[in-house]
XYZ file of C-alpha atoms in Angstrom:
685
model
C -70.159 -38.229 -105.475
C -67.481 -36.274 -103.639
C -66.075 -33.031 -105.032
C -62.550 -33.380 -106.591
C -59.637 -32.068 -104.338
C -58.303 -28.696 -105.519
C -54.984 -28.746 -107.135
C -54.548 -25.053 -106.693
C -51.517 -24.113 -104.547
C -52.148 -22.641 -101.162
C -51.467 -19.104 -100.539
C -48.566 -20.195 -98.241
C -47.187 -22.140 -101.086
C -47.351 -19.238 -103.516
C -45.491 -17.129 -100.916
C -42.821 -19.664 -100.556
C -42.522 -19.934 -104.405
C -42.200 -16.131 -104.585
C -39.526 -16.366 -101.792
C -37.696 -19.005 -103.766
C -37.738 -16.858 -107.005
C -36.599 -13.875 -105.365
C -33.589 -15.545 -103.737
C -32.840 -16.992 -107.196
C -33.042 -13.330 -108.745
C -30.723 -12.076 -105.855
C -28.205 -14.763 -106.692
C -28.520 -13.716 -110.458
C -27.844 -10.046 -109.490
C -24.699 -11.207 -107.585
C -23.490 -13.259 -110.343
C -23.970 -10.372 -112.843
C -22.016 -8.139 -110.613
C -19.171 -10.657 -110.227
C -19.016 -11.188 -113.950
C -18.474 -7.400 -114.664
C -15.152 -6.821 -116.534
C -13.824 -3.348 -115.670
C -10.368 -3.702 -117.391
C -11.285 -1.602 -120.227
C -13.427 1.182 -118.794
C -10.996 3.080 -116.667
C -8.389 5.545 -117.728
C -5.766 4.720 -115.187
C -4.870 2.374 -112.335
C -6.195 4.645 -109.756
C -9.701 4.753 -111.238
C -9.512 1.042 -111.704
C -8.869 0.600 -107.997
C -11.676 2.805 -106.911
C -14.081 1.232 -109.346
C -13.043 -2.182 -108.186
C -13.391 -1.399 -104.511
C -16.996 -0.045 -105.142
C -17.888 -3.269 -107.185
C -16.533 -5.425 -104.395
C -18.731 -3.634 -101.946
C -21.699 -4.097 -104.456
C -21.015 -7.882 -104.497
C -20.686 -8.069 -100.829
C -24.028 -6.395 -100.304
C -25.861 -8.648 -102.641
C -24.983 -11.796 -100.525
C -27.964 -13.821 -99.531
C -28.129 -14.237 -95.732
C -29.824 -17.639 -95.528
C -31.068 -17.264 -91.997
C -32.435 -13.745 -92.797
C -35.877 -13.395 -94.303
C -35.511 -11.658 -97.878
C -39.003 -10.087 -97.139
C -41.054 -9.825 -94.232
C -44.279 -8.123 -95.544
C -46.594 -7.432 -98.527
C -48.581 -4.568 -99.529
C -51.512 -4.781 -101.954
C -52.634 -1.373 -103.070
C -56.205 -0.772 -104.204
C -55.010 0.796 -107.201
C -51.991 0.832 -109.501
C -49.276 3.546 -108.362
C -49.220 5.347 -111.891
C -51.738 5.940 -114.463
C -50.293 3.403 -116.880
C -50.151 0.755 -114.213
C -46.536 -0.039 -115.053
C -45.520 -0.411 -111.357
C -48.350 -2.623 -110.355
C -50.131 -2.655 -107.101
C -48.581 -5.619 -105.211
C -45.210 -5.125 -103.528
C -43.159 -7.474 -101.195
C -41.357 -5.389 -98.546
C -37.808 -6.526 -97.481
C -34.289 -5.624 -96.440
C -32.998 -4.800 -99.956
C -34.266 -4.323 -103.411
C -34.336 -7.490 -105.594
C -35.370 -7.544 -109.459
C -35.795 -10.094 -111.936
C -34.060 -10.496 -115.140
C -36.423 -7.935 -116.760
C -35.735 -5.262 -114.200
C -39.086 -5.716 -112.574
C -38.929 -5.617 -108.822
C -39.582 -8.802 -106.780
C -38.703 -7.298 -103.444
C -38.884 -3.518 -102.675
C -36.479 -1.884 -100.147
C -38.191 -1.059 -96.901
C -36.752 2.483 -97.278
C -38.516 3.243 -100.570
C -41.469 5.551 -100.463
C -43.780 2.801 -101.513
C -42.869 0.764 -98.461
C -43.805 3.429 -95.906
C -47.491 2.543 -95.712
C -46.440 -0.953 -94.406
C -45.346 0.838 -91.172
C -47.874 3.821 -91.258
C -51.071 2.669 -92.602
C -53.932 2.046 -90.201
C -57.865 1.370 -90.586
C -58.225 4.978 -89.948
C -55.938 6.041 -92.520
C -55.340 3.039 -94.915
C -53.324 5.047 -97.587
C -54.827 2.985 -100.291
C -53.667 -0.139 -98.926
C -56.274 -2.913 -99.304
C -54.187 -5.595 -97.698
C -51.048 -5.737 -95.434
C -49.657 -9.225 -95.038
C -47.011 -10.036 -92.500
C -44.838 -13.094 -92.841
C -43.532 -15.517 -89.944
C -40.182 -17.365 -90.468
C -38.192 -19.980 -88.832
C -34.648 -19.114 -89.670
C -34.802 -18.432 -93.420
C -37.952 -20.643 -93.982
C -41.276 -18.961 -94.586
C -43.794 -20.689 -92.038
C -46.810 -18.488 -91.727
C -48.663 -15.325 -92.540
C -51.393 -13.165 -91.436
C -53.390 -10.508 -93.178
C -54.999 -7.187 -92.330
C -57.633 -5.880 -94.714
C -57.058 -2.115 -94.006
C -59.839 -0.984 -96.247
C -62.436 -3.326 -94.821
C -64.530 -1.516 -92.111
C -66.009 -4.805 -90.961
C -62.785 -6.576 -90.087
C -61.956 -6.201 -86.369
C -58.650 -4.653 -85.706
C -56.378 -6.954 -83.643
C -52.853 -7.056 -82.568
C -50.398 -8.935 -84.786
C -49.490 -12.338 -83.284
C -46.545 -12.714 -85.870
C -45.365 -9.155 -84.875
C -45.417 -9.961 -81.222
C -43.472 -13.363 -81.804
C -40.871 -11.520 -83.875
C -40.409 -9.102 -81.064
C -40.061 -11.708 -78.487
C -38.093 -14.173 -80.522
C -35.138 -15.420 -78.480
C -31.855 -13.732 -79.461
C -28.411 -15.191 -79.574
C -25.483 -13.314 -81.224
C -25.236 -9.661 -81.966
C -28.055 -7.138 -82.123
C -30.470 -7.723 -84.757
C -32.446 -5.269 -86.895
C -35.977 -4.312 -86.162
C -36.855 -3.615 -89.810
C -39.847 -6.067 -89.619
C -41.264 -4.634 -86.469
C -40.794 -0.925 -86.727
C -43.697 0.994 -85.247
C -45.343 4.222 -86.593
C -43.805 6.609 -84.077
C -40.383 4.844 -84.621
C -40.893 5.149 -88.664
C -41.476 8.787 -88.145
C -38.039 9.335 -86.565
C -36.300 6.935 -89.009
C -37.614 8.859 -92.031
C -37.015 12.515 -90.806
C -35.148 14.522 -93.356
C -31.368 14.684 -93.425
C -31.301 18.377 -92.847
C -32.868 18.214 -89.443
C -31.285 17.024 -86.222
C -33.400 14.643 -83.943
C -33.003 13.903 -80.283
C -34.788 10.705 -79.109
C -35.409 10.334 -75.458
C -36.365 6.643 -75.186
C -37.227 4.520 -72.232
C -35.660 1.163 -71.845
C -37.081 -1.329 -74.546
C -38.462 1.360 -76.936
C -35.898 0.508 -79.540
C -34.014 3.844 -79.711
C -30.691 2.397 -80.608
C -32.323 0.209 -83.397
C -34.127 3.373 -84.666
C -30.982 5.272 -84.794
C -29.215 2.690 -86.844
C -32.225 2.295 -89.198
C -32.254 6.059 -89.576
C -28.627 5.805 -90.904
C -29.535 3.070 -93.328
C -32.552 5.237 -94.475
C -30.514 8.323 -94.913
C -27.842 6.550 -96.951
C -30.748 5.282 -99.175
C -32.362 8.694 -99.477
C -29.366 10.844 -99.632
C -26.642 8.369 -100.757
C -24.719 10.668 -103.098
C -24.565 13.434 -100.491
C -23.551 11.273 -97.762
C -21.062 9.286 -99.802
C -19.088 12.528 -99.951
C -19.684 13.807 -96.332
C -19.534 10.454 -94.490
C -21.578 9.083 -91.674
C -20.463 7.804 -88.257
C -22.086 6.052 -85.285
C -20.796 6.844 -81.931
C -21.442 4.392 -78.978
C -20.476 4.380 -75.251
C -17.839 1.589 -75.555
C -16.286 -1.143 -77.723
C -18.504 -3.801 -76.307
C -21.651 -1.926 -77.226
C -20.305 -1.250 -80.743
C -19.461 -4.912 -81.264
C -22.990 -5.757 -80.171
C -24.694 -3.486 -82.780
C -22.203 -3.966 -85.651
C -24.164 -6.396 -87.635
C -27.243 -4.368 -87.965
C -26.251 -2.177 -90.916
C -24.595 -4.929 -92.944
C -27.844 -6.965 -92.610
C -29.573 -3.885 -94.150
C -27.093 -3.603 -96.994
C -25.122 -0.797 -95.562
C -21.269 -1.809 -95.173
C -19.373 1.578 -95.016
C -20.762 3.294 -91.863
C -17.820 3.887 -89.414
C -18.316 3.334 -85.804
C -16.273 4.851 -82.809
C -16.356 5.706 -79.204
C -15.953 9.391 -78.040
C -12.726 8.439 -76.543
C -11.595 7.048 -79.972
C -12.527 10.365 -81.468
C -10.332 12.355 -79.344
C -7.451 9.935 -78.929
C -4.595 12.338 -79.832
C -2.727 11.140 -76.796
C -2.093 7.876 -75.114
C -4.622 7.749 -72.197
C -2.919 6.108 -69.124
C -4.449 7.856 -66.131
C -7.844 8.421 -64.455
C -9.406 11.478 -62.840
C -11.530 11.396 -59.651
C -15.220 12.209 -60.060
C -14.809 15.831 -59.199
C -11.989 16.578 -61.438
C -13.540 14.678 -64.273
C -16.636 16.596 -63.895
C -14.826 19.989 -63.826
C -12.643 19.157 -66.913
C -15.975 18.239 -68.662
C -17.528 21.482 -67.581
C -18.368 23.752 -70.664
C -16.507 26.747 -68.883
C -13.296 24.888 -69.757
C -13.918 25.795 -73.463
C -13.387 29.539 -72.590
C -10.251 28.760 -70.424
C -8.866 27.038 -73.405
C -9.655 29.759 -75.869
C -7.909 32.168 -73.527
C -4.895 29.862 -73.263
C -4.672 29.335 -76.982
C -4.424 33.239 -77.454
C -2.468 33.922 -74.512
C 0.865 33.958 -76.459
C -0.322 36.597 -78.914
C 1.819 39.837 -78.492
C 1.642 43.297 -80.149
C 5.059 44.099 -81.865
C 7.262 46.718 -80.177
C 9.535 47.364 -83.190
C 8.723 48.164 -86.716
C 9.222 45.792 -89.694
C 12.087 46.424 -92.128
C 11.841 44.436 -95.450
C 14.577 44.482 -98.013
C 13.954 43.916 -101.575
C 16.936 44.319 -103.966
C 18.364 47.802 -103.312
C 15.116 49.088 -101.620
C 14.009 49.044 -98.036
C 10.431 49.010 -96.973
C 9.458 49.942 -93.418
C 6.037 49.020 -91.732
C 5.598 50.919 -88.424
C 4.756 49.028 -85.151
C 1.397 50.582 -84.723
C 0.397 49.336 -88.220
C 1.481 45.944 -87.435
C -0.344 46.009 -84.128
C -3.667 46.883 -85.986
C -3.130 43.923 -88.304
C -2.631 41.609 -85.160
C -5.669 43.250 -83.443
C -7.790 42.851 -86.520
C -7.119 39.109 -86.792
C -7.966 38.723 -82.907
C -11.126 40.638 -83.321
C -12.258 38.242 -86.185
C -12.097 35.372 -83.880
C -11.041 33.006 -86.504
C -9.140 29.791 -85.856
C -5.782 30.374 -84.330
C -3.796 28.518 -87.025
C -5.649 30.164 -89.929
C -5.117 33.663 -88.516
C -1.219 32.726 -88.086
C -1.332 31.774 -91.648
C -3.072 35.056 -92.724
C -0.874 37.430 -90.668
C 2.346 37.096 -93.008
C 0.118 37.840 -96.012
C -1.396 40.996 -94.339
C 2.115 42.153 -93.533
C 3.276 41.509 -97.005
C 0.178 43.279 -98.450
C 1.173 46.373 -96.544
C 4.667 46.350 -98.034
C 3.048 46.003 -101.440
C 0.880 48.801 -100.820
C 4.114 50.932 -100.088
C 5.725 49.592 -103.340
C 2.810 50.569 -105.409
C 2.918 54.158 -103.944
C 6.439 54.196 -104.955
C 5.720 53.522 -108.531
C 6.605 49.854 -108.634
C 4.016 47.081 -110.009
C 4.206 44.183 -107.748
C 2.023 41.160 -108.306
C 0.847 38.125 -106.336
C 4.230 36.474 -106.528
C 5.906 39.442 -104.976
C 3.484 39.505 -102.128
C 4.076 35.727 -101.493
C 7.851 36.348 -101.735
C 7.690 39.096 -99.084
C 5.527 36.927 -96.811
C 8.260 34.268 -96.817
C 11.213 36.734 -96.062
C 12.939 36.153 -92.610
C 11.959 39.601 -91.381
C 8.178 38.902 -91.845
C 8.669 35.376 -90.399
C 10.311 36.774 -87.371
C 7.512 39.156 -86.688
C 4.812 36.366 -87.003
C 6.874 34.126 -84.736
C 7.145 36.862 -82.116
C 3.474 38.173 -82.344
C 1.652 34.917 -83.195
C 3.596 31.991 -82.001
C 2.769 28.413 -83.007
C 0.461 26.570 -80.529
C 0.689 22.693 -79.996
C -2.454 21.665 -78.434
C -1.219 18.878 -76.269
C 1.666 20.995 -74.945
C -0.765 23.827 -74.179
C -2.970 21.571 -72.084
C 0.010 19.984 -70.345
C 0.991 23.578 -69.256
C -2.455 24.434 -68.254
C -2.770 21.365 -65.935
C 0.913 21.556 -64.650
C 1.389 25.373 -64.147
C -0.632 26.698 -61.342
C 0.069 30.348 -62.149
C -0.812 29.934 -65.902
C -4.079 28.114 -64.989
C -4.972 30.758 -62.450
C -4.497 33.577 -65.107
C -6.456 31.686 -67.897
C -9.246 30.638 -65.602
C -9.621 34.000 -63.609
C -13.260 34.779 -63.114
C -14.203 31.496 -64.495
C -12.972 28.828 -62.137
C -12.687 29.347 -58.378
C -9.368 28.544 -56.581
C -10.833 25.359 -55.247
C -11.920 24.299 -58.716
C -8.419 25.021 -60.070
C -6.766 22.949 -57.381
C -8.979 19.986 -58.253
C -7.942 19.906 -61.863
C -4.262 20.879 -61.251
C -1.946 17.910 -61.539
C -0.314 16.898 -58.344
C 2.974 16.061 -60.150
C 3.633 18.113 -63.267
C 4.614 15.839 -66.250
C 8.025 16.554 -67.990
C 6.528 15.950 -71.524
C 3.594 15.140 -73.538
C 4.558 11.462 -73.715
C 5.395 10.918 -70.262
C 2.094 12.684 -69.038
C -0.559 10.207 -67.497
C -3.409 11.708 -69.515
C -6.976 10.869 -68.420
C -9.883 10.560 -70.761
C -11.172 14.058 -69.730
C -7.599 15.404 -70.682
C -8.012 14.013 -74.205
C -11.148 15.811 -74.659
C -9.491 19.178 -73.638
C -6.833 18.490 -76.167
C -9.403 17.969 -78.868
C -11.027 21.314 -77.969
C -7.569 23.096 -78.103
C -6.923 21.326 -81.509
C -10.211 22.775 -82.868
C -9.292 26.217 -81.631
C -6.071 25.878 -83.701
C -7.442 24.192 -86.762
C -11.066 23.475 -87.587
C -12.244 19.920 -87.185
C -13.637 18.188 -90.142
C -17.437 17.834 -90.446
C -19.325 14.637 -91.301
C -22.712 14.689 -93.193
C -24.500 12.780 -90.280
C -23.699 11.560 -86.854
C -25.636 9.153 -84.657
C -24.790 9.525 -81.079
C -26.122 6.768 -78.745
C -26.252 6.623 -75.011
C -25.887 10.453 -75.257
C -27.078 11.030 -71.604
C -23.662 10.118 -70.219
C -21.600 12.602 -72.000
C -19.979 15.785 -70.452
C -20.539 19.362 -71.897
C -16.976 19.149 -73.512
C -17.642 15.634 -74.886
C -20.881 17.007 -76.373
C -18.776 19.852 -77.975
C -16.269 17.195 -79.281
C -18.953 15.341 -81.097
C -20.694 18.589 -82.271
C -17.432 19.573 -84.115
C -17.769 16.361 -86.176
C -21.258 17.444 -87.431
C -20.955 21.154 -87.445
C -22.139 21.316 -90.985
C -24.145 18.081 -90.979
C -26.906 16.655 -88.767
C -27.131 14.448 -85.668
C -29.446 11.928 -84.418
C -28.984 11.847 -80.546
C -30.366 8.736 -78.652
C -30.474 8.438 -74.960
C -32.427 8.246 -71.814
C -31.999 10.845 -69.007
C -33.111 8.104 -66.406
C -30.055 5.922 -67.497
C -27.292 8.646 -66.755
C -24.628 6.860 -64.889
C -21.836 9.417 -64.911
C -21.391 12.234 -62.268
C -21.588 14.733 -65.182
C -24.574 13.125 -66.842
C -26.900 15.599 -68.531
C -29.757 16.992 -66.662
C -31.863 18.010 -69.827
C -31.755 17.479 -73.476
C -31.949 21.290 -74.088
C -28.717 21.782 -72.457
C -27.058 18.835 -74.313
C -28.284 20.049 -77.505
C -26.921 23.561 -76.905
C -23.477 22.064 -76.043
C -23.598 20.040 -79.304
C -24.404 23.265 -81.307
C -27.780 21.981 -82.363
C -30.322 23.719 -80.125
C -32.917 23.586 -82.954
C -33.026 19.668 -82.887
C -36.563 18.280 -82.412
C -36.897 16.216 -79.256
C -39.019 13.055 -79.617
C -39.982 10.869 -76.769
C -40.571 7.111 -77.108
C -42.325 5.702 -74.050
C -44.038 2.577 -75.776
C -41.837 -0.491 -74.872
C -41.499 -3.357 -77.238
C -38.626 -5.181 -75.639
C -38.910 -5.053 -71.731
C -41.755 -7.266 -70.415
C -44.554 -5.298 -68.696
C -43.822 -6.609 -65.201
C -40.150 -5.891 -65.393
C -40.506 -2.277 -66.635
C -43.130 -1.577 -63.978
C -40.696 -2.698 -61.196
C -37.922 -0.746 -62.646
C -40.042 2.413 -63.022
C -40.355 2.547 -59.260
C -36.936 4.218 -59.310
C -37.909 7.192 -61.652
C -39.090 9.607 -58.938
C -35.393 9.418 -57.599
C -33.450 9.380 -60.737
C -35.533 11.304 -63.278
C -38.770 12.572 -61.878
C -39.671 14.717 -65.024
C -39.954 11.613 -67.403
C -43.022 9.757 -68.106
C -43.205 6.161 -66.958
C -42.463 3.698 -69.657
C -45.293 1.174 -70.616
C -45.021 -2.126 -72.475
C -47.275 -3.067 -75.562
C -46.335 -6.763 -75.237
C -49.192 -9.056 -74.409
C -46.995 -11.404 -72.483
C -46.028 -10.084 -69.112
C -42.679 -12.055 -69.117
C -41.243 -13.895 -66.146
C -40.347 -11.965 -63.079
C -38.966 -13.031 -59.573
C -37.389 -11.430 -56.617
C -35.607 -13.750 -54.405
C -34.276 -13.042 -50.972
C -31.380 -15.278 -49.651
C -28.730 -15.286 -46.850
C -25.222 -13.949 -47.735
C -23.851 -17.311 -47.371
C -26.416 -18.608 -50.015
C -26.070 -15.817 -52.478
C -23.492 -17.161 -55.017
C -25.157 -20.568 -55.092
C -28.369 -19.120 -55.503
C -27.071 -16.920 -58.558
C -25.574 -20.048 -60.049
C -28.970 -21.855 -59.719
C -30.848 -19.079 -61.269
C -28.420 -19.079 -64.229
C -29.054 -22.779 -64.776
C -32.831 -22.251 -64.714
C -32.459 -19.541 -67.238
C -30.170 -21.602 -69.528
C -32.813 -24.261 -69.556
C -35.009 -21.985 -71.663
C -34.261 -20.701 -75.136
C -32.124 -17.489 -75.677
C -29.428 -15.542 -74.157
C -28.737 -15.135 -70.514
C -26.985 -12.159 -68.797
C -25.806 -12.466 -65.274
C -25.285 -8.620 -64.199
C -23.336 -7.739 -61.117
C -21.611 -4.859 -59.346
C -18.175 -4.520 -61.011
C -16.336 -5.420 -57.858
C -18.173 -8.862 -57.671
C -17.129 -10.056 -61.235
C -14.065 -12.068 -60.265
C -16.036 -13.824 -57.305
C -18.864 -14.785 -59.629
C -16.643 -15.778 -62.452
C -14.960 -18.224 -60.098
C -18.556 -19.415 -58.909
C -19.498 -20.136 -62.452
C -16.332 -21.877 -63.385
C -16.654 -24.074 -60.198
C -20.298 -24.895 -61.159
C -19.009 -25.845 -64.745
C -21.108 -23.049 -66.411
C -19.138 -21.582 -69.223
C -19.492 -17.811 -69.633
C -18.538 -14.958 -71.857
C -17.676 -11.452 -71.247
C -19.340 -8.551 -72.645
C -18.372 -7.941 -76.367
C -17.887 -11.669 -76.976
C -20.611 -12.848 -79.277
C -23.073 -15.256 -77.953
C -23.930 -18.627 -79.770
C -26.153 -21.614 -79.305
C -23.276 -23.178 -77.439
C -22.314 -20.184 -75.321
C -25.362 -18.172 -74.253
C -24.332 -17.020 -70.685
C -22.535 -13.579 -70.317
C -21.106 -12.287 -67.017
C -21.778 -8.620 -67.219
C -20.303 -5.876 -65.147
C -23.070 -3.278 -64.324
C -20.840 -0.698 -65.824
C -20.909 -2.240 -69.222
C -24.673 -3.328 -69.290
C -25.961 -0.283 -70.790
C -27.293 -0.852 -74.350
C -27.133 -4.619 -74.093
C -30.132 -6.960 -73.968
C -30.538 -10.547 -73.032
C -33.603 -12.860 -73.047
C -33.090 -13.636 -69.457
C -31.269 -11.568 -66.941
C -30.239 -12.713 -63.454
C -29.431 -9.583 -61.320
C -27.110 -10.028 -58.433
C -27.610 -7.970 -55.197
C -29.190 -4.603 -56.332
C -27.727 -2.767 -53.283
C -24.191 -3.711 -54.310
C -24.885 -2.073 -57.687
C -25.916 1.156 -56.009
C -23.078 1.073 -53.674
C -20.528 0.695 -56.512
C -21.081 4.198 -57.601
C -19.923 7.515 -56.172
C -23.318 8.766 -55.203
C -26.825 7.206 -54.589
C -28.499 8.820 -57.589
C -25.896 7.547 -60.019
C -26.141 4.164 -58.344
C -29.949 3.985 -58.561
C -29.588 4.997 -62.362
C -27.103 2.151 -62.881
C -29.592 -0.141 -61.171
C -32.332 1.140 -63.413
C -30.177 0.190 -66.379
C -29.459 -3.301 -64.907
C -33.143 -4.023 -64.234
C -34.106 -3.172 -67.880
C -31.795 -5.550 -69.786
C -34.220 -8.430 -69.979
C -36.457 -9.291 -72.951
C -38.410 -12.308 -71.574
C -37.524 -12.718 -67.885
C -35.681 -11.215 -64.848
C -34.694 -12.875 -61.721
C -33.368 -10.634 -58.824
C -31.395 -12.457 -56.174
C -30.347 -10.384 -53.222
C -28.861 -10.977 -49.746
C -28.517 -7.196 -48.640
C -31.916 -5.266 -48.210
C -33.264 -3.851 -51.573
C -33.071 -0.074 -52.092
C -35.954 1.634 -50.502
C -37.960 2.385 -53.689
C -37.943 -1.213 -54.745
C -38.482 -2.660 -51.343
C -41.349 -0.206 -50.474
C -43.923 -1.835 -52.647
C -42.962 -5.374 -51.688
């Protein structure tokens, strides 16, 4: 007689049941938040509005994203986590915390301390974990799982198929989070304390951008109250990049992190002009900070006449030498120009009060404030410490050759001054054709007059492309906070790109920051990163060659065609890429964008521009090489590498731009060229 079939549910069915229960609990949490009545719990309408805003954010953060797994892993500890066993030993790890009607956790936030062994535990150091389970999903449906028995010495250690599949999963739409695939070295950076600044040198595909965003999410979890007061900011290279990454933090439940470009941070004037490479490099040079400091203080004068203050029937005289001592003392203290200007009338008034007291009067603080506001004192301050308008000051500096020569004496050579001096002086701040580098100078001048406010934490991505003056502008925004710097020296594509992280950190005002290097690639296929790394000796010889931990090598092809065949060959390559699942990027030299756009339209291939969100119906993006940095596509078709190099002002910058373009692919790269390949790529055939 055959044995009866088991009626016990399978482990996969059990996990699906837990997922369904967790989603139900999350909906209940949202319903509870929506049902809260705050009408009688606030003292006034202002408090009510603040509380309502916070409640709305809470409700929004509890949204169930149907296509996003609620949990992606499970930890079974060998022992309960406390002596009473109140917290149990099994925990589901997910993007946010979910509890049942009794308050017991059903999903633990990936940022919680109990979740860390999911990323850090190994067979060599299991951290009391008996089993680590990873889940596989199709959309929001749980389809598979795999187990590691970390405390079982007889089990052979193998790479995770589900982890590999998640890394290689085709991507359409904005950048997604990597919370399910964070590696131990990435997790160490993500969980570094708020008090320390971190600089991440990351080769292409190492996940440095995602690590930076997940670090923000972690810090907001671990230091929420402090950062709620001080604020956080993510700085990216351009708006296309920020649109690409903007959904990562909301997917992790963080809705209030601001994003900006450096140009937006310093947007004190309308930028309508552009500098040549040499002028932009000089304006971005750190030496300009001292030129501006001199210029801001250039108007300070020592008084030539004594001060006479009339109070009722009495006249009080402060001699010129004493006034000069007060001015000199403020200069020597080197405080902000505006703060010194506000302090000077009070210092002068105090000198008058001392004389009043010596004469037997009994003045108080109100008397001192009144003296400070008298016309005579105001006249001395106006003459000795005139007001400075930062934009007008920079306008004069760039328009007046004599003034620039005086302020830059011993700092800039005559040739350098000629490079940054405007050919046609502007008549006003509004009519001036300010360049992006000019706006940074104005920001520096503003900070010399009045201190820039500091945030609690700033994430600076693609940092290698910033000038020293731009670093200073960012550093001002986190002068009392910390910063996470993300970048790759090899991908520096501006004439002023940083040569070393030590120099960049000094300009940021964070020389003590810890520099971490990520060289293990999880995104770029092995064959692709190996091909691109041929350029490293020319663009960043000091960097280690990146490696890929992916088992699949990815598809890779270099195809030579005649100039007459080039456009048609690119269209054909795009069609072949679109026949596969996932996003496709056609990357080309900026000057070739109109030509290829017309070719795609003629071939009836709809395409997007960078920053436009891909979808299942629109998967092809035409990408100028100058905007490719930070973006990624499942398949990349690269048009004529030589044209990408030639589109830059010098060969090294061009090769760095090419390195960026070559490393945007997640699953495959096709290089189509008519012109000969750059030497380092052609050398190995």
